Amino acid sequence: MIKLPSFLAYLCCTLVTVLSAHAQQPFAEGTWQARLHRADGADIVFNVEAAEKDGRKVLYVLNAGDRLLVDDIQVQQDSIFIKMPFFDSEFRAALQPNGELKGRWIRHLPNQDVSIPFTAAPGVKERFTQHQPAKGNVSGRWATNFLVPGKSDSSFAVGEFKQNGNKVTGTFLTPTGDYRFLEGILDGDTLKLSTFDGSHAYYFTAHLTDQNTLEQGVFYAGIGSGKETWAARKDAAAALPDETKLATVKPGQSKLDFSFPDLNSKPVSINDARFKNKVVVITIMGSWCPNCMDETGFLSKWYEENKQRGVEVIGLAYERTTDFEKSKKALSGFLKRFDVQYPVLITGVTTSDPQRTEKTLPQLTAIKGFPTTIFVDKQGRVKEVHTGFSGPGTGEHYEEFKTDFNNLIDKMLKE
């Protein structure tokens, strides 16, 4: 499916600047409230925490218990530059006389840079201002439909929320992945949820018209003017399509046949001796994809703990450019952060290429989403194909995923 805080980079820059040229206004440790200022007035709000780690100032982007470490901060004279660890985005900011930060969050896309203004206020722990006591409780499972302006059809998702007092956390599950960690409040009858991770920059709002209905929903996405309307009905039985049916191998095509270069330009093939007579997990991913980030975090640790059992993992990267060096640069930091030890190969095909499946894995019916995970048995035959990934932001679904993943691997190793 499948953005990081502008405030963060701005904050870091301000932090160092304050510690040097503006020592009379030290960059305050603690929680800040940051805002990405969309042109339509629908600010995307999130929190960050400034702290010290190993003698250096760092930032943590906070989303529903998730703490994303940002530690690449540079100060030049009175400016602060904060580089997000993933998704090729950064903040450039300056410290204001009142102690706030003001600047821009910049995303570096393959063919252009795009940006949005942001501000950050120190000492503000709240995400959204509470105007009224919560008039209900949205805890539970919600059958949700999103409608893109100008389109007659809608996309289905399952919302899962937990409410404690007026505080709400949760996510939306979709066939191609989840929306990761959402956090907010129920302000009277108005639900407000947001997230920021350097790629996702989302704000959801809706009205709880009765205890089982959310209406007049608007989903604001990212730097531009993108938004969708949505509505939801509480439904404990709401479910997504079977993840193993969205993409499959074509009849008579049970074995894959590919070879792509790794980051050192060395060709790696599924037919190499390293993978013979082993269970192989192939992840279709990209450095631009937050759900792929979650899966990579899981797979990297899992591989280190299980590689001696006769299993291998291969990453197939579909980046936003066909340029090898640009793709390598985007992937390098991503893989370093998770200490990935299994081979990750650059397919040279972009995620937006309508022929991406035919050009890379023609044995599959289609690549429907990122990540997609392919399980290959010891005889080299595709056992299952799973589209999407339920990450740590999905709570119990993530735990179920880990159990199912390990059970499948155990079964394949015994065959």
PDB file of N, CA and C in Angstrom, residues 51-147:
ATOM      1  N   ALA A  51      15.517  14.166  22.649  1.00  0.00           N
ATOM      2  CA  ALA A  51      16.231  13.503  23.733  1.00  0.00           C
ATOM      3  C   ALA A  51      17.714  13.483  23.420  1.00  0.00           C
ATOM      4  N   GLU A  52      18.495  12.910  24.327  1.00  0.00           N
ATOM      5  CA  GLU A  52      19.931  12.755  24.126  1.00  0.00           C
ATOM      6  C   GLU A  52      20.251  11.272  24.148  1.00  0.00           C
ATOM      7  N   LYS A  53      21.028  10.816  23.172  1.00  0.00           N
ATOM      8  CA  LYS A  53      21.408   9.406  23.048  1.00  0.00           C
ATOM      9  C   LYS A  53      22.882   9.321  22.704  1.00  0.00           C
ATOM     10  N   ASP A  54      23.643   8.658  23.556  1.00  0.00           N
ATOM     11  CA  ASP A  54      25.087   8.507  23.341  1.00  0.00           C
ATOM     12  C   ASP A  54      25.767   9.849  23.122  1.00  0.00           C
ATOM     13  N   GLY A  55      25.343  10.850  23.915  1.00  0.00           N
ATOM     14  CA  GLY A  55      25.958  12.166  23.842  1.00  0.00           C
ATOM     15  C   GLY A  55      25.503  13.015  22.677  1.00  0.00           C
ATOM     16  N   ARG A  56      24.499  12.563  21.927  1.00  0.00           N
ATOM     17  CA  ARG A  56      24.002  13.323  20.779  1.00  0.00           C
ATOM     18  C   ARG A  56      22.517  13.598  20.945  1.00  0.00           C
ATOM     19  N   LYS A  57      22.083  14.693  20.368  1.00  0.00           N
ATOM     20  CA  LYS A  57      20.657  14.992  20.336  1.00  0.00           C
ATOM     21  C   LYS A  57      19.995  14.158  19.246  1.00  0.00           C
ATOM     22  N   VAL A  58      18.881  13.557  19.595  1.00  0.00           N
ATOM     23  CA  VAL A  58      18.128  12.757  18.632  1.00  0.00           C
ATOM     24  C   VAL A  58      16.655  13.099  18.775  1.00  0.00           C
ATOM     25  N   LEU A  59      15.880  12.614  17.815  1.00  0.00           N
ATOM     26  CA  LEU A  59      14.436  12.784  17.858  1.00  0.00           C
ATOM     27  C   LEU A  59      13.766  11.426  17.718  1.00  0.00           C
ATOM     28  N   TYR A  60      12.613  11.304  18.337  1.00  0.00           N
ATOM     29  CA  TYR A  60      11.764  10.134  18.153  1.00  0.00           C
ATOM     30  C   TYR A  60      10.417  10.626  17.632  1.00  0.00           C
ATOM     31  N   VAL A  61       9.976  10.057  16.518  1.00  0.00           N
ATOM     32  CA  VAL A  61       8.637  10.349  16.019  1.00  0.00           C
ATOM     33  C   VAL A  61       7.680   9.402  16.721  1.00  0.00           C
ATOM     34  N   LEU A  62       6.628   9.951  17.334  1.00  0.00           N
ATOM     35  CA  LEU A  62       5.737   9.179  18.186  1.00  0.00           C
ATOM     36  C   LEU A  62       4.404   8.939  17.498  1.00  0.00           C
ATOM     37  N   ASN A  63       4.032   7.671  17.394  1.00  0.00           N
ATOM     38  CA  ASN A  63       2.733   7.291  16.830  1.00  0.00           C
ATOM     39  C   ASN A  63       2.209   6.073  17.580  1.00  0.00           C
ATOM     40  N   ALA A  64       1.230   6.269  18.452  1.00  0.00           N
ATOM     41  CA  ALA A  64       0.546   5.156  19.121  1.00  0.00           C
ATOM     42  C   ALA A  64       1.509   4.141  19.728  1.00  0.00           C
ATOM     43  N   GLY A  65       2.494   4.614  20.454  1.00  0.00           N
ATOM     44  CA  GLY A  65       3.439   3.717  21.101  1.00  0.00           C
ATOM     45  C   GLY A  65       4.674   3.413  20.284  1.00  0.00           C
ATOM     46  N   ASP A  66       4.638   3.657  18.987  1.00  0.00           N
ATOM     47  CA  ASP A  66       5.806   3.449  18.144  1.00  0.00           C
ATOM     48  C   ASP A  66       6.745   4.645  18.286  1.00  0.00           C
ATOM     49  N   ARG A  67       8.051   4.375  18.404  1.00  0.00           N
ATOM     50  CA  ARG A  67       9.055   5.424  18.556  1.00  0.00           C
ATOM     51  C   ARG A  67      10.092   5.257  17.436  1.00  0.00           C
ATOM     52  N   LEU A  68       9.985   6.083  16.414  1.00  0.00           N
ATOM     53  CA  LEU A  68      10.891   6.009  15.273  1.00  0.00           C
ATOM     54  C   LEU A  68      12.092   6.921  15.524  1.00  0.00           C
ATOM     55  N   LEU A  69      13.266   6.319  15.650  1.00  0.00           N
ATOM     56  CA  LEU A  69      14.483   7.070  15.941  1.00  0.00           C
ATOM     57  C   LEU A  69      14.969   7.817  14.719  1.00  0.00           C
ATOM     58  N   VAL A  70      15.265   9.107  14.912  1.00  0.00           N
ATOM     59  CA  VAL A  70      15.868   9.947  13.874  1.00  0.00           C
ATOM     60  C   VAL A  70      17.156  10.517  14.450  1.00  0.00           C
ATOM     61  N   ASP A  71      18.291  10.117  13.879  1.00  0.00           N
ATOM     62  CA  ASP A  71      19.572  10.494  14.475  1.00  0.00           C
ATOM     63  C   ASP A  71      20.546  11.137  13.497  1.00  0.00           C
ATOM     64  N   ASP A  72      20.094  11.472  12.292  1.00  0.00           N
ATOM     65  CA  ASP A  72      20.950  12.151  11.314  1.00  0.00           C
ATOM     66  C   ASP A  72      20.592  13.633  11.317  1.00  0.00           C
ATOM     67  N   ILE A  73      21.277  14.404  12.166  1.00  0.00           N
ATOM     68  CA  ILE A  73      20.964  15.825  12.354  1.00  0.00           C
ATOM     69  C   ILE A  73      22.226  16.654  12.130  1.00  0.00           C
ATOM     70  N   GLN A  74      22.107  17.677  11.311  1.00  0.00           N
ATOM     71  CA  GLN A  74      23.237  18.555  11.042  1.00  0.00           C
ATOM     72  C   GLN A  74      22.837  19.999  11.313  1.00  0.00           C
ATOM     73  N   VAL A  75      23.819  20.766  11.803  1.00  0.00           N
ATOM     74  CA  VAL A  75      23.580  22.179  12.074  1.00  0.00           C
ATOM     75  C   VAL A  75      24.590  23.007  11.298  1.00  0.00           C
ATOM     76  N   GLN A  76      24.089  23.981  10.561  1.00  0.00           N
ATOM     77  CA  GLN A  76      24.934  24.904   9.817  1.00  0.00           C
ATOM     78  C   GLN A  76      24.508  26.322  10.173  1.00  0.00           C
ATOM     79  N   GLN A  77      25.391  26.988  10.926  1.00  0.00           N
ATOM     80  CA  GLN A  77      25.088  28.327  11.423  1.00  0.00           C
ATOM     81  C   GLN A  77      23.762  28.289  12.189  1.00  0.00           C
ATOM     82  N   ASP A  78      22.746  28.962  11.688  1.00  0.00           N
ATOM     83  CA  ASP A  78      21.496  29.002  12.456  1.00  0.00           C
ATOM     84  C   ASP A  78      20.420  28.107  11.858  1.00  0.00           C
ATOM     85  N   SER A  79      20.822  27.149  11.032  1.00  0.00           N
ATOM     86  CA  SER A  79      19.852  26.249  10.410  1.00  0.00           C
ATOM     87  C   SER A  79      20.072  24.820  10.882  1.00  0.00           C
ATOM     88  N   ILE A  80      18.982  24.060  10.917  1.00  0.00           N
ATOM     89  CA  ILE A  80      19.048  22.655  11.305  1.00  0.00           C
ATOM     90  C   ILE A  80      18.469  21.802  10.190  1.00  0.00           C
ATOM     91  N   PHE A  81      19.165  20.691   9.907  1.00  0.00           N
ATOM     92  CA  PHE A  81      18.738  19.777   8.849  1.00  0.00           C
ATOM     93  C   PHE A  81      18.576  18.390   9.449  1.00  0.00           C
ATOM     94  N   ILE A  82      17.403  17.844   9.287  1.00  0.00           N
ATOM     95  CA  ILE A  82      17.098  16.531   9.847  1.00  0.00           C
ATOM     96  C   ILE A  82      16.743  15.585   8.711  1.00  0.00           C
ATOM     97  N   LYS A  83      17.514  14.532   8.575  1.00  0.00           N
ATOM     98  CA  LYS A  83      17.277  13.546   7.519  1.00  0.00           C
ATOM     99  C   LYS A  83      16.561  12.350   8.107  1.00  0.00           C
ATOM    100  N   MET A  84      15.419  12.018   7.525  1.00  0.00           N
ATOM    101  CA  MET A  84      14.669  10.882   8.007  1.00  0.00           C
ATOM    102  C   MET A  84      15.393   9.581   7.641  1.00  0.00           C
ATOM    103  N   PRO A  85      15.259   8.551   8.473  1.00  0.00           N
ATOM    104  CA  PRO A  85      16.007   7.317   8.223  1.00  0.00           C
ATOM    105  C   PRO A  85      15.520   6.522   7.019  1.00  0.00           C
ATOM    106  N   PHE A  86      14.287   6.757   6.580  1.00  0.00           N
ATOM    107  CA  PHE A  86      13.733   6.022   5.446  1.00  0.00           C
ATOM    108  C   PHE A  86      13.032   6.992   4.496  1.00  0.00           C
ATOM    109  N   PHE A  87      12.750   6.522   3.300  1.00  0.00           N
ATOM    110  CA  PHE A  87      11.834   7.161   2.362  1.00  0.00           C
ATOM    111  C   PHE A  87      12.368   8.453   1.761  1.00  0.00           C
ATOM    112  N   ASP A  88      13.670   8.758   1.960  1.00  0.00           N
ATOM    113  CA  ASP A  88      14.323   9.898   1.320  1.00  0.00           C
ATOM    114  C   ASP A  88      13.554  11.200   1.529  1.00  0.00           C
ATOM    115  N   SER A  89      13.367  11.560   2.791  1.00  0.00           N
ATOM    116  CA  SER A  89      12.750  12.842   3.111  1.00  0.00           C
ATOM    117  C   SER A  89      13.546  13.510   4.231  1.00  0.00           C
ATOM    118  N   GLU A  90      13.357  14.814   4.371  1.00  0.00           N
ATOM    119  CA  GLU A  90      14.119  15.563   5.375  1.00  0.00           C
ATOM    120  C   GLU A  90      13.354  16.794   5.809  1.00  0.00           C
ATOM    121  N   PHE A  91      13.812  17.363   6.943  1.00  0.00           N
ATOM    122  CA  PHE A  91      13.286  18.633   7.427  1.00  0.00           C
ATOM    123  C   PHE A  91      14.397  19.672   7.427  1.00  0.00           C
ATOM    124  N   ARG A  92      14.024  20.861   7.027  1.00  0.00           N
ATOM    125  CA  ARG A  92      14.931  22.006   7.099  1.00  0.00           C
ATOM    126  C   ARG A  92      14.197  23.078   7.884  1.00  0.00           C
ATOM    127  N   ALA A  93      14.813  23.556   8.970  1.00  0.00           N
ATOM    128  CA  ALA A  93      14.073  24.443   9.856  1.00  0.00           C
ATOM    129  C   ALA A  93      14.974  25.462  10.514  1.00  0.00           C
ATOM    130  N   ALA A  94      14.321  26.396  11.170  1.00  0.00           N
ATOM    131  CA  ALA A  94      15.022  27.435  11.927  1.00  0.00           C
ATOM    132  C   ALA A  94      14.293  27.659  13.242  1.00  0.00           C
ATOM    133  N   LEU A  95      15.067  27.971  14.275  1.00  0.00           N
ATOM    134  CA  LEU A  95      14.491  28.235  15.585  1.00  0.00           C
ATOM    135  C   LEU A  95      13.940  29.652  15.624  1.00  0.00           C
ATOM    136  N   GLN A  96      12.707  29.791  16.123  1.00  0.00           N
ATOM    137  CA  GLN A  96      12.059  31.093  16.205  1.00  0.00           C
ATOM    138  C   GLN A  96      12.298  31.719  17.585  1.00  0.00           C
ATOM    139  N   PRO A  97      12.135  33.046  17.712  1.00  0.00           N
ATOM    140  CA  PRO A  97      12.339  33.714  19.008  1.00  0.00           C
ATOM    141  C   PRO A  97      11.487  33.139  20.135  1.00  0.00           C
ATOM    142  N   ASN A  98      10.315  32.604  19.805  1.00  0.00           N
ATOM    143  CA  ASN A  98       9.440  32.043  20.843  1.00  0.00           C
ATOM    144  C   ASN A  98       9.758  30.590  21.166  1.00  0.00           C
ATOM    145  N   GLY A  99      10.860  30.058  20.588  1.00  0.00           N
ATOM    146  CA  GLY A  99      11.265  28.685  20.884  1.00  0.00           C
ATOM    147  C   GLY A  99      10.661  27.652  19.973  1.00  0.00           C
ATOM    148  N   GLU A 100       9.761  28.057  19.075  1.00  0.00           N
ATOM    149  CA  GLU A 100       9.167  27.105  18.139  1.00  0.00           C
ATOM    150  C   GLU A 100      10.083  26.892  16.939  1.00  0.00           C
ATOM    151  N   LEU A 101       9.752  25.872  16.166  1.00  0.00           N
ATOM    152  CA  LEU A 101      10.478  25.585  14.940  1.00  0.00           C
ATOM    153  C   LEU A 101       9.596  25.911  13.739  1.00  0.00           C
ATOM    154  N   LYS A 102      10.200  26.406  12.705  1.00  0.00           N
ATOM    155  CA  LYS A 102       9.461  26.701  11.483  1.00  0.00           C
ATOM    156  C   LYS A 102      10.348  26.323  10.308  1.00  0.00           C
ATOM    157  N   GLY A 103       9.750  25.603   9.343  1.00  0.00           N
ATOM    158  CA  GLY A 103      10.521  25.197   8.177  1.00  0.00           C
ATOM    159  C   GLY A 103       9.670  24.416   7.200  1.00  0.00           C
ATOM    160  N   ARG A 104      10.302  23.468   6.509  1.00  0.00           N
ATOM    161  CA  ARG A 104       9.604  22.672   5.510  1.00  0.00           C
ATOM    162  C   ARG A 104      10.024  21.210   5.616  1.00  0.00           C
ATOM    163  N   TRP A 105       9.054  20.344   5.349  1.00  0.00           N
ATOM    164  CA  TRP A 105       9.352  18.924   5.166  1.00  0.00           C
ATOM    165  C   TRP A 105       9.462  18.686   3.668  1.00  0.00           C
ATOM    166  N   ILE A 106      10.560  18.062   3.246  1.00  0.00           N
ATOM    167  CA  ILE A 106      10.862  17.887   1.830  1.00  0.00           C
ATOM    168  C   ILE A 106      10.962  16.401   1.505  1.00  0.00           C
ATOM    169  N   ARG A 107      10.252  15.995   0.474  1.00  0.00           N
ATOM    170  CA  ARG A 107      10.372  14.624  -0.036  1.00  0.00           C
ATOM    171  C   ARG A 107      11.115  14.660  -1.357  1.00  0.00           C
ATOM    172  N   HIS A 108      12.154  13.821  -1.448  1.00  0.00           N
ATOM    173  CA  HIS A 108      12.951  13.744  -2.667  1.00  0.00           C
ATOM    174  C   HIS A 108      12.416  12.595  -3.516  1.00  0.00           C
ATOM    175  N   LEU A 109      11.641  12.922  -4.525  1.00  0.00           N
ATOM    176  CA  LEU A 109      11.099  11.932  -5.441  1.00  0.00           C
ATOM    177  C   LEU A 109      12.061  11.733  -6.607  1.00  0.00           C
ATOM    178  N   PRO A 110      11.902  10.672  -7.399  1.00  0.00           N
ATOM    179  CA  PRO A 110      12.876  10.405  -8.468  1.00  0.00           C
ATOM    180  C   PRO A 110      13.078  11.560  -9.435  1.00  0.00           C
ATOM    181  N   ASN A 111      12.011  12.291  -9.757  1.00  0.00           N
ATOM    182  CA  ASN A 111      12.122  13.335 -10.776  1.00  0.00           C
ATOM    183  C   ASN A 111      11.927  14.750 -10.260  1.00  0.00           C
ATOM    184  N   GLN A 112      11.619  14.886  -8.975  1.00  0.00           N
ATOM    185  CA  GLN A 112      11.404  16.219  -8.421  1.00  0.00           C
ATOM    186  C   GLN A 112      11.380  16.162  -6.901  1.00  0.00           C
ATOM    187  N   ASP A 113      11.533  17.331  -6.285  1.00  0.00           N
ATOM    188  CA  ASP A 113      11.353  17.467  -4.852  1.00  0.00           C
ATOM    189  C   ASP A 113      10.006  18.141  -4.596  1.00  0.00           C
ATOM    190  N   VAL A 114       9.291  17.658  -3.582  1.00  0.00           N
ATOM    191  CA  VAL A 114       8.040  18.294  -3.169  1.00  0.00           C
ATOM    192  C   VAL A 114       8.155  18.600  -1.681  1.00  0.00           C
ATOM    193  N   SER A 115       7.449  19.643  -1.237  1.00  0.00           N
ATOM    194  CA  SER A 115       7.596  20.031   0.163  1.00  0.00           C
ATOM    195  C   SER A 115       6.314  20.647   0.697  1.00  0.00           C
ATOM    196  N   ILE A 116       6.269  20.786   2.009  1.00  0.00           N
ATOM    197  CA  ILE A 116       5.116  21.359   2.693  1.00  0.00           C
ATOM    198  C   ILE A 116       5.615  22.109   3.932  1.00  0.00           C
ATOM    199  N   PRO A 117       5.004  23.250   4.287  1.00  0.00           N
ATOM    200  CA  PRO A 117       5.426  23.960   5.495  1.00  0.00           C
ATOM    201  C   PRO A 117       5.125  23.145   6.752  1.00  0.00           C
ATOM    202  N   PHE A 118       5.973  23.312   7.755  1.00  0.00           N
ATOM    203  CA  PHE A 118       5.667  22.689   9.037  1.00  0.00           C
ATOM    204  C   PHE A 118       6.125  23.605  10.172  1.00  0.00           C
ATOM    205  N   THR A 119       5.485  23.429  11.308  1.00  0.00           N
ATOM    206  CA  THR A 119       5.878  24.115  12.534  1.00  0.00           C
ATOM    207  C   THR A 119       5.865  23.102  13.671  1.00  0.00           C
ATOM    208  N   ALA A 120       6.579  23.429  14.747  1.00  0.00           N
ATOM    209  CA  ALA A 120       6.604  22.557  15.915  1.00  0.00           C
ATOM    210  C   ALA A 120       6.688  23.405  17.172  1.00  0.00           C
ATOM    211  N   ALA A 121       5.884  23.041  18.173  1.00  0.00           N
ATOM    212  CA  ALA A 121       5.837  23.787  19.429  1.00  0.00           C
ATOM    213  C   ALA A 121       6.348  22.917  20.567  1.00  0.00           C
ATOM    214  N   PRO A 122       7.300  23.425  21.364  1.00  0.00           N
ATOM    215  CA  PRO A 122       7.851  22.613  22.448  1.00  0.00           C
ATOM    216  C   PRO A 122       6.890  22.506  23.626  1.00  0.00           C
ATOM    217  N   GLY A 123       7.016  21.398  24.354  1.00  0.00           N
ATOM    218  CA  GLY A 123       6.253  21.230  25.582  1.00  0.00           C
ATOM    219  C   GLY A 123       4.784  20.920  25.391  1.00  0.00           C
ATOM    220  N   VAL A 124       4.366  20.626  24.161  1.00  0.00           N
ATOM    221  CA  VAL A 124       2.958  20.319  23.890  1.00  0.00           C
ATOM    222  C   VAL A 124       2.827  18.810  23.712  1.00  0.00           C
ATOM    223  N   LYS A 125       2.287  18.128  24.719  1.00  0.00           N
ATOM    224  CA  LYS A 125       2.191  16.673  24.679  1.00  0.00           C
ATOM    225  C   LYS A 125       0.950  16.192  23.937  1.00  0.00           C
ATOM    226  N   GLU A 126      -0.080  17.038  23.874  1.00  0.00           N
ATOM    227  CA  GLU A 126      -1.302  16.598  23.215  1.00  0.00           C
ATOM    228  C   GLU A 126      -1.098  16.550  21.711  1.00  0.00           C
ATOM    229  N   ARG A 127      -1.839  15.660  21.074  1.00  0.00           N
ATOM    230  CA  ARG A 127      -1.814  15.559  19.617  1.00  0.00           C
ATOM    231  C   ARG A 127      -2.909  16.451  19.055  1.00  0.00           C
ATOM    232  N   PHE A 128      -4.129  16.253  19.551  1.00  0.00           N
ATOM    233  CA  PHE A 128      -5.266  17.076  19.176  1.00  0.00           C
ATOM    234  C   PHE A 128      -5.857  17.705  20.440  1.00  0.00           C
ATOM    235  N   THR A 129      -6.395  18.911  20.296  1.00  0.00           N
ATOM    236  CA  THR A 129      -7.037  19.585  21.427  1.00  0.00           C
ATOM    237  C   THR A 129      -8.415  18.984  21.673  1.00  0.00           C
ATOM    238  N   GLN A 130      -8.683  18.625  22.917  1.00  0.00           N
ATOM    239  CA  GLN A 130      -9.983  18.068  23.298  1.00  0.00           C
ATOM    240  C   GLN A 130     -10.933  19.218  23.647  1.00  0.00           C
ATOM    241  N   HIS A 131     -12.028  19.354  22.894  1.00  0.00           N
ATOM    242  CA  HIS A 131     -12.996  20.416  23.144  1.00  0.00           C
ATOM    243  C   HIS A 131     -14.195  19.934  23.949  1.00  0.00           C
ATOM    244  N   GLN A 132     -14.548  18.654  23.776  1.00  0.00           N
ATOM    245  CA  GLN A 132     -15.703  18.089  24.476  1.00  0.00           C
ATOM    246  C   GLN A 132     -15.367  16.680  24.950  1.00  0.00           C
ATOM    247  N   PRO A 133     -16.022  16.200  26.005  1.00  0.00           N
ATOM    248  CA  PRO A 133     -15.840  14.799  26.403  1.00  0.00           C
ATOM    249  C   PRO A 133     -16.297  13.876  25.275  1.00  0.00           C
ATOM    250  N   ALA A 134     -15.677  12.704  25.203  1.00  0.00           N
ATOM    251  CA  ALA A 134     -16.050  11.741  24.170  1.00  0.00           C
ATOM    252  C   ALA A 134     -17.505  11.322  24.319  1.00  0.00           C
ATOM    253  N   LYS A 135     -18.252  11.377  23.233  1.00  0.00           N
ATOM    254  CA  LYS A 135     -19.668  11.004  23.239  1.00  0.00           C
ATOM    255  C   LYS A 135     -19.851   9.609  22.635  1.00  0.00           C
ATOM    256  N   GLY A 136     -19.194   8.646  23.220  1.00  0.00           N
ATOM    257  CA  GLY A 136     -19.298   7.290  22.728  1.00  0.00           C
ATOM    258  C   GLY A 136     -17.958   6.597  22.798  1.00  0.00           C
ATOM    259  N   ASN A 137     -17.896   5.415  22.178  1.00  0.00           N
ATOM    260  CA  ASN A 137     -16.676   4.622  22.200  1.00  0.00           C
ATOM    261  C   ASN A 137     -16.552   3.910  20.852  1.00  0.00           C
ATOM    262  N   VAL A 138     -15.420   4.106  20.185  1.00  0.00           N
ATOM    263  CA  VAL A 138     -15.231   3.534  18.844  1.00  0.00           C
ATOM    264  C   VAL A 138     -14.434   2.231  18.876  1.00  0.00           C
ATOM    265  N   SER A 139     -14.156   1.702  20.065  1.00  0.00           N
ATOM    266  CA  SER A 139     -13.405   0.453  20.152  1.00  0.00           C
ATOM    267  C   SER A 139     -14.117  -0.644  19.365  1.00  0.00           C
ATOM    268  N   GLY A 140     -13.349  -1.411  18.601  1.00  0.00           N
ATOM    269  CA  GLY A 140     -13.940  -2.512  17.861  1.00  0.00           C
ATOM    270  C   GLY A 140     -13.480  -2.563  16.418  1.00  0.00           C
ATOM    271  N   ARG A 141     -14.176  -3.369  15.659  1.00  0.00           N
ATOM    272  CA  ARG A 141     -13.846  -3.655  14.264  1.00  0.00           C
ATOM    273  C   ARG A 141     -14.889  -2.998  13.371  1.00  0.00           C
ATOM    274  N   TRP A 142     -14.443  -2.293  12.328  1.00  0.00           N
ATOM    275  CA  TRP A 142     -15.329  -1.488  11.496  1.00  0.00           C
ATOM    276  C   TRP A 142     -15.155  -1.837  10.019  1.00  0.00           C
ATOM    277  N   ALA A 143     -16.256  -2.170   9.355  1.00  0.00           N
ATOM    278  CA  ALA A 143     -16.264  -2.346   7.908  1.00  0.00           C
ATOM    279  C   ALA A 143     -16.262  -0.964   7.275  1.00  0.00           C
ATOM    280  N   THR A 144     -15.232  -0.651   6.492  1.00  0.00           N
ATOM    281  CA  THR A 144     -14.977   0.716   6.033  1.00  0.00           C
ATOM    282  C   THR A 144     -14.895   0.772   4.514  1.00  0.00           C
ATOM    283  N   ASN A 145     -15.471   1.824   3.948  1.00  0.00           N
ATOM    284  CA  ASN A 145     -15.384   2.064   2.511  1.00  0.00           C
ATOM    285  C   ASN A 145     -14.820   3.452   2.257  1.00  0.00           C
ATOM    286  N   PHE A 146     -13.758   3.502   1.444  1.00  0.00           N
ATOM    287  CA  PHE A 146     -13.142   4.758   1.029  1.00  0.00           C
ATOM    288  C   PHE A 146     -13.551   5.046  -0.408  1.00  0.00           C
ATOM    289  N   LEU A 147     -13.872   6.305  -0.690  1.00  0.00           N
ATOM    290  CA  LEU A 147     -14.292   6.708  -2.028  1.00  0.00           C
ATOM    291  C   LEU A 147     -13.392   7.828  -2.524  1.00  0.00           C
TER     292      LEU A 147
END
